Amino acid sequence: MKALAFAAVLGAFALPASAAFQTVDFGGYSVTYDDSSVLGGISFNSGGGGNTVGFGWTLPDSLVVNDATTEFVLPSFTVVANPGYTLSGALTGFIGNLSFSEFGSGESGAWISGTVSINGSPLTAFSELLNRTTQLSLPTIRTGYYNLGGTQSFGSFSSLVVSNLTLTLSASSTAAVFSTDQGRLEIGFVAAPVPEADTYAMLLAGLGIVSMVARRRLPR
């Protein structure tokens, strides 16, 4: 499930006994997450036009691999709509940028895996290679970065759960993959208020008045 294949089943995902959960209320939605991962607490949240919102983590400098293949456990988290709101729109996800340096015949790689579900749907496992962008390519050295971003439309939803999220970095003895100040894990979607019953009533009344006026203007 390329681009964004994150999530799981609300309240029903398996986590280590040592997991420490925190809940953050961002107004239209709340996030419950495991802050015992290498990323720690949520680093930022955002809001924009059209009720678009998002949250995420900064990738720490401890994400460094040389002459090894290392798995880094990322946060498991649950997103739910707060009362009076609905979640919808295109669900977006991004992880990156992770820099790489390769010398001579050195090789490196990066990929992410986990399980995902929307609205309590069956758990779906995924594993995706991060995209590789080479900025410098010489016979003796190559540098660039890894990232993965994309959009998946799920329509309207009330819960999103991500579990078993793991970032794997690989580098030979003459290569390295490492996080920089631009590294982040980010999730985005739309959190819109649900019109109340009296709002619907006013809308219907307004439509009725418009209809009456239109009928009176019709020639007899």
Coordinates of N, CA and C in Angstrom, one line a residue:
M1 N 0.9 -1.2 0.0 CA 0.0 0.0 0.0 C 0.9 1.2 0.0
K2 N 1.4 1.6 -1.2 CA 2.4 2.6 -1.3 C 1.9 4.0 -0.8
A3 N 2.8 4.9 -0.6 CA 2.5 6.2 -0.1 C 2.2 6.2 1.4
L4 N 1.0 6.1 1.7 CA 0.7 6.0 3.1 C -0.1 4.7 3.3
A5 N 0.4 3.8 4.1 CA -0.3 2.6 4.4 C -0.2 2.4 5.9
F6 N -0.5 3.4 6.7 CA -0.4 3.4 8.1 C -1.8 3.0 8.7
A7 N -1.8 2.4 10.0 CA -3.0 2.4 10.8 C -3.1 1.1 11.6
A8 N -4.4 0.8 12.1 CA -4.7 -0.5 12.8 C -6.1 -0.5 13.3
V9 N -6.4 -1.2 14.3 CA -7.8 -1.3 14.8 C -7.9 -0.6 16.1
L10 N -8.9 0.3 16.2 CA -9.1 1.2 17.4 C -9.2 0.3 18.7
G11 N -8.2 0.6 19.6 CA -8.3 0.0 20.9 C -8.0 -1.5 20.8
A12 N -7.5 -2.0 19.7 CA -7.3 -3.5 19.7 C -5.9 -3.9 19.1
F13 N -4.9 -3.0 19.2 CA -3.6 -3.3 18.7 C -2.6 -3.8 19.8
A14 N -1.8 -4.7 19.4 CA -0.8 -5.3 20.4 C 0.4 -4.4 20.5
L15 N 0.8 -4.1 21.8 CA 1.9 -3.2 22.0 C 2.8 -3.8 23.2
P16 N 4.0 -3.5 23.2 CA 4.9 -4.0 24.3 C 4.4 -3.6 25.7
A17 N 4.6 -4.4 26.7 CA 4.1 -4.1 28.0 C 4.8 -2.8 28.5
S18 N 5.9 -2.5 28.0 CA 6.7 -1.3 28.5 C 6.2 0.0 27.9
A19 N 5.2 -0.1 26.9 CA 4.8 1.1 26.3 C 4.1 2.1 27.2
A20 N 4.5 3.4 27.1 CA 3.9 4.4 27.9 C 3.1 5.3 27.0
F21 N 1.8 5.4 27.3 CA 0.9 6.1 26.5 C 0.6 7.6 27.0
Q22 N 0.5 8.5 26.0 CA 0.1 9.8 26.3 C -1.1 10.2 25.3
T23 N -2.0 11.0 25.8 CA -3.1 11.5 24.9 C -3.0 13.0 24.8
V24 N -3.1 13.5 23.6 CA -3.0 14.9 23.3 C -4.3 15.3 22.6
D25 N -5.0 16.4 23.1 CA -6.2 16.9 22.5 C -5.8 18.1 21.6
F26 N -6.0 17.9 20.3 CA -5.7 19.0 19.3 C -7.0 19.7 18.9
G27 N -8.1 19.7 19.6 CA -9.3 20.4 19.3 C -10.3 19.5 18.5
G28 N -10.1 19.4 17.2 CA -11.0 18.6 16.4 C -10.7 17.1 16.6
Y29 N -9.5 16.7 17.1 CA -9.2 15.3 17.1 C -8.2 15.1 18.3
S30 N -8.1 13.9 18.7 CA -7.1 13.5 19.8 C -6.2 12.4 19.3
V31 N -5.0 12.4 19.8 CA -4.0 11.4 19.5 C -3.5 10.7 20.8
T32 N -3.6 9.4 20.8 CA -3.1 8.6 21.9 C -1.9 7.8 21.3
Y33 N -0.7 8.0 21.9 CA 0.5 7.4 21.3 C 1.5 6.9 22.4
D34 N 2.3 6.0 21.9 CA 3.4 5.5 22.7 C 4.6 6.4 22.7
D35 N 4.9 7.0 23.8 CA 6.1 7.9 23.9 C 7.4 7.3 24.3
S36 N 7.4 5.9 24.4 CA 8.6 5.2 24.8 C 9.4 4.9 23.6
S37 N 9.0 5.2 22.3 CA 9.8 4.9 21.2 C 11.0 5.8 21.1
V38 N 11.8 5.6 20.1 CA 13.0 6.4 19.9 C 12.7 7.9 19.5
L39 N 11.4 8.1 19.1 CA 11.0 9.5 18.7 C 10.5 10.3 19.9
G40 N 10.1 9.6 21.0 CA 9.6 10.3 22.1 C 8.3 10.9 21.9
G41 N 8.1 12.2 22.5 CA 6.8 12.8 22.4 C 6.5 13.5 21.1
I42 N 5.3 13.7 20.8 CA 4.9 14.5 19.5 C 5.6 15.8 19.5
S43 N 6.2 16.1 18.4 CA 7.0 17.3 18.3 C 6.3 18.5 17.8
F44 N 5.2 18.3 17.0 CA 4.6 19.5 16.4 C 3.2 19.1 15.9
N45 N 2.3 20.1 15.7 CA 1.0 19.9 15.0 C 0.8 21.1 14.2
S46 N -0.1 21.0 13.2 CA -0.3 22.0 12.2 C -1.8 22.1 11.9
G47 N -2.1 23.3 11.3 CA -3.5 23.5 10.8 C -3.4 24.5 9.6
G48 N -4.3 24.3 8.7 CA -4.3 25.1 7.5 C -5.7 25.3 7.0
G49 N -5.8 25.9 5.7 CA -7.1 26.1 5.1 C -7.9 24.8 4.8
G50 N -9.2 24.9 4.8 CA -10.0 23.8 4.5 C -10.0 22.8 5.6
N51 N -9.8 23.2 6.9 CA -9.7 22.4 8.1 C -8.7 21.3 8.0
T52 N -7.6 21.5 7.2 CA -6.5 20.5 7.1 C -5.7 20.6 8.4
V53 N -5.4 19.5 9.0 CA -4.6 19.4 10.2 C -3.5 18.4 10.1
G54 N -2.6 18.4 11.0 CA -1.6 17.3 11.0 C -0.8 17.3 12.3
F55 N 0.0 16.3 12.5 CA 0.9 16.2 13.7 C 2.0 15.3 13.3
G56 N 3.1 15.3 14.1 CA 4.2 14.4 13.8 C 5.3 14.5 14.8
W57 N 6.4 13.9 14.4 CA 7.6 13.8 15.3 C 8.8 14.2 14.5
T58 N 9.8 14.8 15.1 CA 11.1 15.1 14.5 C 12.0 13.9 14.7
L59 N 12.7 13.5 13.6 CA 13.5 12.3 13.7 C 14.8 12.7 14.4
P60 N 15.2 12.0 15.5 CA 16.3 12.4 16.3 C 17.7 12.1 15.7
D61 N 18.7 12.7 16.2 CA 20.1 12.4 15.7 C 20.5 11.0 16.0
S62 N 19.8 10.3 16.8 CA 20.2 8.9 17.2 C 19.9 7.9 16.1
L63 N 19.2 8.3 15.1 CA 19.0 7.5 13.9 C 20.2 7.5 13.0
V64 N 21.1 6.7 13.3 CA 22.4 6.6 12.6 C 22.8 5.1 12.4
V65 N 23.1 4.7 11.2 CA 23.5 3.3 10.9 C 24.8 3.3 10.1
N66 N 25.8 2.5 10.5 CA 27.0 2.3 9.7 C 27.5 0.9 9.9
D67 N 27.7 0.2 8.8 CA 28.1 -1.2 8.8 C 27.1 -2.1 9.6
A68 N 25.8 -1.9 9.4 CA 24.8 -2.6 10.1 C 23.5 -2.5 9.4
T69 N 22.5 -3.3 9.8 CA 21.1 -3.2 9.5 C 20.4 -3.1 10.8
T70 N 19.7 -1.9 11.1 CA 19.2 -1.7 12.4 C 17.7 -1.3 12.3
E71 N 16.9 -1.9 13.1 CA 15.4 -1.6 13.2 C 15.2 -0.5 14.3
F72 N 14.5 0.5 14.0 CA 14.1 1.5 15.0 C 12.6 1.5 15.1
V73 N 12.1 1.3 16.4 CA 10.7 1.2 16.6 C 10.2 2.6 16.7
L74 N 9.1 2.9 15.9 CA 8.5 4.2 15.8 C 7.2 4.2 16.6
P75 N 6.6 5.3 16.9 CA 5.4 5.4 17.8 C 4.2 4.6 17.2
S76 N 3.5 3.9 18.0 CA 2.2 3.4 17.7 C 1.2 4.5 18.2
F77 N 0.2 4.7 17.4 CA -0.7 5.8 17.8 C -2.1 5.6 17.3
T78 N -3.1 6.2 18.0 CA -4.5 6.1 17.6 C -5.0 7.6 17.5
V79 N -5.7 7.8 16.4 CA -6.3 9.1 16.1 C -7.8 8.9 16.1
V80 N -8.5 9.7 16.9 CA -10.0 9.7 16.9 C -10.5 11.1 16.8
A81 N -11.7 11.2 16.2 CA -12.4 12.5 16.1 C -13.0 12.8 17.4
N82 N -12.8 14.1 17.8 CA -13.4 14.5 19.1 C -14.9 14.8 18.8
P83 N -15.8 14.8 19.9 CA -17.2 15.0 19.7 C -17.5 16.3 18.9
G84 N -18.3 16.2 18.0 CA -18.7 17.4 17.2 C -17.8 17.5 15.9
Y85 N -16.9 16.6 15.7 CA -16.0 16.7 14.5 C -16.0 15.3 13.8
T86 N -15.7 15.4 12.5 CA -15.5 14.2 11.7 C -14.2 14.3 11.0
L87 N -13.5 13.2 10.8 CA -12.2 13.2 10.1 C -12.5 12.7 8.6
S88 N -11.9 13.3 7.7 CA -12.1 13.0 6.3 C -11.0 13.5 5.4
G89 N -11.3 13.5 4.1 CA -10.3 14.0 3.2 C -9.2 13.0 2.9
A90 N -8.3 13.4 2.2 CA -7.1 12.6 1.8 C -6.2 12.5 3.0
L91 N -5.9 11.2 3.4 CA -5.0 11.0 4.5 C -3.6 11.0 4.0
T92 N -2.7 11.8 4.5 CA -1.4 11.9 4.0 C -0.4 11.5 5.0
G93 N 0.8 11.0 4.6 CA 1.8 10.6 5.4 C 3.2 10.9 4.8
F94 N 4.2 11.2 5.7 CA 5.5 11.4 5.2 C 6.5 11.0 6.2
I95 N 7.6 10.4 5.7 CA 8.8 10.1 6.6 C 10.0 10.5 5.8
G96 N 10.9 11.2 6.4 CA 12.2 11.6 5.8 C 12.6 12.9 6.4
N97 N 13.6 13.6 6.1 CA 14.6 13.1 5.1 C 15.7 12.5 5.9
L98 N 16.2 11.3 5.4 CA 17.3 10.7 6.1 C 18.5 10.7 5.1
S99 N 19.5 11.3 5.5 CA 20.7 11.4 4.6 C 21.5 10.2 4.4
F100 N 22.2 10.0 3.3 CA 23.1 8.8 3.2 C 24.4 9.3 2.5
S101 N 25.4 8.6 2.9 CA 26.7 8.8 2.2 C 27.3 7.4 1.9
E102 N 27.8 7.2 0.7 CA 28.3 6.0 0.3 C 29.7 6.2 -0.4
F103 N 30.7 5.5 0.1 CA 32.1 5.6 -0.5 C 32.5 4.4 -1.2
G104 N 33.0 4.6 -2.4 CA 33.4 3.4 -3.2 C 32.3 2.5 -3.6
S105 N 32.4 1.2 -3.1 CA 31.3 0.3 -3.4 C 30.3 0.2 -2.3
G106 N 30.3 1.2 -1.4 CA 29.3 1.2 -0.3 C 27.9 1.2 -0.7
E107 N 27.0 0.6 0.1 CA 25.6 0.5 -0.3 C 24.8 0.9 1.0
S108 N 23.5 1.4 0.7 CA 22.7 1.7 1.9 C 21.2 1.5 1.4
G109 N 20.3 1.5 2.4 CA 18.9 1.4 2.1 C 18.1 1.8 3.3
A110 N 16.7 2.0 3.1 CA 15.8 2.4 4.1 C 14.4 2.0 3.8
W111 N 13.7 1.4 4.7 CA 12.3 1.0 4.5 C 11.5 1.1 5.8
I112 N 10.2 1.1 5.6 CA 9.3 1.3 6.8 C 8.2 0.2 6.7
S113 N 7.8 -0.3 7.8 CA 6.8 -1.4 7.9 C 5.9 -1.2 9.1
G114 N 4.8 -1.9 9.1 CA 3.8 -1.7 10.2 C 2.5 -2.4 9.8
T115 N 1.5 -2.0 10.6 CA 0.1 -2.5 10.3 C -0.8 -1.3 10.4
V116 N -2.0 -1.3 9.7 CA -2.8 -0.2 9.6 C -4.3 -0.6 9.4
S117 N -5.2 0.2 10.0 CA -6.6 0.0 9.9 C -7.4 1.3 10.0
I118 N -8.5 1.4 9.4 CA -9.4 2.5 9.4 C -10.7 2.1 10.0
N119 N -11.3 2.8 11.0 CA -12.6 2.5 11.5 C -12.7 1.0 11.9
G120 N -11.7 0.5 12.5 CA -11.8 -0.9 13.0 C -11.8 -2.0 11.9
S121 N -11.3 -1.6 10.7 CA -11.2 -2.6 9.7 C -10.1 -3.6 10.0
P122 N -10.1 -4.8 9.3 CA -9.0 -5.8 9.6 C -7.6 -5.2 9.5
L123 N -6.7 -5.6 10.3 CA -5.3 -5.1 10.2 C -4.7 -5.4 8.9
T124 N -4.1 -4.4 8.3 CA -3.4 -4.6 7.0 C -1.9 -4.3 7.2
A125 N -1.0 -5.3 6.9 CA 0.4 -5.1 7.0 C 1.0 -4.5 5.8
F126 N 2.0 -3.7 6.0 CA 2.7 -3.1 4.8 C 4.2 -3.0 5.1
S127 N 4.9 -2.9 4.0 CA 6.4 -2.7 4.0 C 6.8 -2.0 2.7
E128 N 7.4 -0.8 2.9 CA 7.7 0.0 1.7 C 9.1 0.5 1.8
L129 N 9.8 0.4 0.6 CA 11.1 1.1 0.5 C 10.9 2.6 0.5
L130 N 11.8 3.3 1.2 CA 11.8 4.7 1.0 C 12.4 5.1 -0.3
N131 N 11.9 6.2 -0.9 CA 12.5 6.7 -2.1 C 13.9 7.2 -1.9
R132 N 14.7 7.0 -2.9 CA 16.1 7.4 -2.8 C 16.4 8.5 -3.8
T133 N 16.9 9.6 -3.3 CA 17.3 10.8 -4.2 C 18.8 11.0 -4.1
T134 N 19.5 10.9 -5.2 CA 21.0 11.1 -5.2 C 21.3 12.5 -5.6
Q135 N 22.0 13.2 -4.7 CA 22.3 14.6 -5.0 C 23.7 14.8 -5.5
L136 N 24.6 13.9 -5.2 CA 26.0 13.9 -5.7 C 26.4 12.5 -6.0
S137 N 26.9 12.3 -7.2 CA 27.3 10.9 -7.7 C 28.6 11.0 -8.4
L138 N 29.6 10.5 -7.7 CA 31.0 10.4 -8.3 C 31.5 9.0 -8.1
P139 N 32.5 8.6 -8.8 CA 33.0 7.3 -8.7 C 33.4 6.9 -7.3
T140 N 33.8 7.9 -6.5 CA 34.3 7.6 -5.1 C 33.3 7.9 -4.0
I141 N 32.3 8.7 -4.3 CA 31.3 9.0 -3.3 C 29.9 9.3 -3.9
R142 N 28.9 9.0 -3.1 CA 27.5 9.3 -3.5 C 26.8 9.8 -2.2
T143 N 26.1 10.9 -2.4 CA 25.3 11.4 -1.2 C 23.9 11.7 -1.7
G144 N 23.0 11.8 -0.7 CA 21.6 12.1 -1.0 C 20.7 11.8 0.2
Y145 N 19.5 11.5 -0.1 CA 18.6 11.3 1.1 C 17.4 10.3 0.7
Y146 N 16.8 9.7 1.7 CA 15.7 8.8 1.6 C 14.4 9.5 2.2
N147 N 13.3 9.3 1.6 CA 12.0 9.7 2.1 C 10.9 9.0 1.5
L148 N 9.7 9.1 2.0 CA 8.5 8.4 1.5 C 7.3 9.3 1.9
G149 N 6.5 9.7 0.9 CA 5.3 10.5 1.2 C 4.3 10.1 0.2
G150 N 3.0 10.3 0.6 CA 1.9 10.1 -0.3 C 0.6 10.3 0.3
T151 N -0.5 10.0 -0.4 CA -1.8 10.3 0.0 C -2.7 9.1 -0.3
Q152 N -3.6 8.8 0.6 CA -4.6 7.7 0.4 C -5.9 8.2 0.9
S153 N -6.9 8.1 0.0 CA -8.3 8.6 0.3 C -9.1 7.5 1.0
F154 N -9.6 7.8 2.2 CA -10.5 6.8 2.9 C -11.9 7.4 3.1
G155 N -12.2 8.6 2.5 CA -13.4 9.2 2.7 C -13.6 9.7 4.2
S156 N -14.8 9.6 4.7 CA -15.0 10.0 6.1 C -14.6 8.8 7.1
F157 N -13.9 9.2 8.1 CA -13.5 8.1 9.1 C -13.5 8.7 10.5
S158 N -13.7 7.9 11.5 CA -13.7 8.4 12.9 C -12.5 7.9 13.7
S159 N -11.7 6.9 13.2 CA -10.6 6.4 13.9 C -9.5 5.9 13.0
L160 N -8.3 6.1 13.3 CA -7.1 5.6 12.6 C -6.1 5.1 13.7
V161 N -5.6 3.9 13.5 CA -4.7 3.4 14.5 C -3.5 2.8 13.7
V162 N -2.3 3.1 14.2 CA -1.1 2.6 13.6 C -0.3 1.8 14.7
S163 N 0.2 0.7 14.3 CA 0.9 -0.1 15.3 C 2.1 -0.9 14.6
N164 N 3.0 -1.4 15.4 CA 4.2 -2.1 14.9 C 4.9 -1.3 13.8
L165 N 5.0 0.0 14.0 CA 5.6 0.8 13.0 C 7.1 0.8 13.2
T166 N 7.9 0.3 12.2 CA 9.3 0.2 12.3 C 10.0 0.8 11.1
L167 N 11.1 1.5 11.4 CA 12.0 2.0 10.4 C 13.3 1.2 10.4
T168 N 13.6 0.7 9.2 CA 14.8 -0.1 9.1 C 15.8 0.6 8.2
L169 N 17.0 0.8 8.7 CA 18.1 1.5 8.0 C 19.3 0.5 7.8
S170 N 19.9 0.5 6.6 CA 20.9 -0.4 6.3 C 22.1 0.3 5.6
A171 N 23.3 0.0 6.1 CA 24.5 0.6 5.5 C 25.7 -0.4 5.6
S172 N 26.4 -0.5 4.5 CA 27.6 -1.3 4.5 C 28.7 -0.6 5.3
S173 N 29.9 -1.2 5.4 CA 31.0 -0.7 6.2 C 31.5 0.6 5.6
T174 N 31.3 0.9 4.3 CA 31.8 2.1 3.7 C 30.6 3.0 3.3
A175 N 29.5 3.0 4.2 CA 28.4 3.8 3.9 C 27.7 4.2 5.3
A176 N 26.8 5.1 5.3 CA 26.1 5.5 6.5 C 24.8 6.1 6.1
V177 N 23.8 5.9 6.9 CA 22.5 6.6 6.8 C 22.2 7.3 8.2
F178 N 21.8 8.5 8.1 CA 21.6 9.3 9.4 C 20.6 10.3 9.2
S179 N 20.0 10.7 10.4 CA 19.0 11.7 10.4 C 19.6 13.1 10.5
T180 N 18.9 14.1 9.9 CA 19.3 15.5 9.9 C 18.2 16.3 10.6
D181 N 18.5 17.6 10.6 CA 17.5 18.5 11.2 C 16.2 18.5 10.4
Q182 N 16.2 18.1 9.1 CA 15.0 18.0 8.3 C 14.2 16.7 8.4
G183 N 14.6 15.8 9.3 CA 14.0 14.5 9.4 C 12.7 14.6 10.2
R184 N 11.6 14.0 9.7 CA 10.3 14.0 10.4 C 9.4 12.9 10.0
L185 N 8.5 12.5 10.9 CA 7.4 11.6 10.6 C 6.1 12.4 10.8
E186 N 5.3 12.5 9.7 CA 4.1 13.4 9.8 C 2.9 12.7 9.2
I187 N 1.7 13.0 9.8 CA 0.4 12.5 9.4 C -0.5 13.7 9.2
G188 N -1.3 13.7 8.1 CA -2.2 14.8 7.9 C -3.6 14.4 7.4
F189 N -4.6 15.1 7.7 CA -6.0 14.8 7.2 C -6.8 16.0 7.4
V190 N -8.2 15.9 7.3 CA -9.1 17.0 7.5 C -9.9 16.7 8.8
A191 N -10.0 17.6 9.7 CA -10.9 17.5 10.9 C -11.9 18.7 10.8
A192 N -13.1 18.4 10.4 CA -14.1 19.4 10.2 C -15.3 19.3 11.2
P193 N -15.8 20.4 11.7 CA -16.9 20.4 12.6 C -18.2 19.8 11.9
V194 N -18.9 19.0 12.7 CA -20.2 18.5 12.1 C -21.3 19.5 12.4
P195 N -22.0 20.0 11.4 CA -23.1 20.9 11.6 C -24.1 20.4 12.6
E196 N -24.5 21.2 13.6 CA -25.5 20.8 14.6 C -26.9 20.8 14.0
A197 N -27.8 20.2 14.7 CA -29.2 20.0 14.2 C -29.9 21.3 13.9
D198 N -29.6 22.4 14.7 CA -30.3 23.7 14.4 C -29.7 24.3 13.2
T199 N -28.4 24.0 12.9 CA -27.8 24.5 11.7 C -28.5 23.9 10.4
Y200 N -28.7 22.6 10.5 CA -29.4 21.9 9.4 C -30.8 22.5 9.3
A201 N -31.5 22.8 10.4 CA -32.8 23.3 10.3 C -32.9 24.7 9.7
M202 N -31.9 25.5 10.0 CA -31.8 26.9 9.4 C -31.5 26.8 7.9
L203 N -30.7 25.8 7.5 CA -30.3 25.6 6.1 C -31.6 25.2 5.4
L204 N -32.3 24.2 5.9 CA -33.6 23.8 5.3 C -34.6 24.9 5.2
A205 N -34.7 25.7 6.2 CA -35.6 26.8 6.2 C -35.2 27.8 5.1
G206 N -33.9 28.1 5.0 CA -33.5 29.0 4.0 C -33.8 28.5 2.6
L207 N -33.6 27.2 2.4 CA -33.9 26.6 1.1 C -35.4 26.7 0.8
G208 N -36.2 26.5 1.8 CA -37.6 26.6 1.6 C -38.0 28.0 1.2
I209 N -37.4 29.1 1.9 CA -37.8 30.4 1.5 C -37.3 30.7 0.1
V210 N -36.2 30.3 -0.3 CA -35.7 30.5 -1.7 C -36.6 29.9 -2.7
S211 N -37.1 28.7 -2.3 CA -38.0 28.0 -3.2 C -39.3 28.7 -3.4
M212 N -39.8 29.2 -2.3 CA -41.1 30.0 -2.3 C -41.0 31.2 -3.2
V213 N -39.9 32.0 -3.0 CA -39.6 33.2 -3.8 C -39.5 32.9 -5.3
A214 N -38.8 31.8 -5.5 CA -38.7 31.4 -6.9 C -40.0 31.0 -7.6
R215 N -40.9 30.4 -6.8 CA -42.2 30.0 -7.4 C -43.0 31.2 -7.7
R216 N -43.0 32.2 -6.8 CA -43.8 33.4 -7.0 C -43.3 34.2 -8.2
R217 N -42.0 34.1 -8.5 CA -41.5 34.9 -9.7 C -41.8 34.2 -11.0
L218 N -42.2 32.9 -10.9 CA -42.5 32.2 -12.2 C -43.7 32.8 -12.9
P219 N -43.7 33.0 -14.2 CA -44.9 33.6 -14.9 C -46.0 32.6 -14.9
R220 N -47.2 33.2 -14.7 CA -48.4 32.3 -14.7 C -49.1 32.3 -16.0

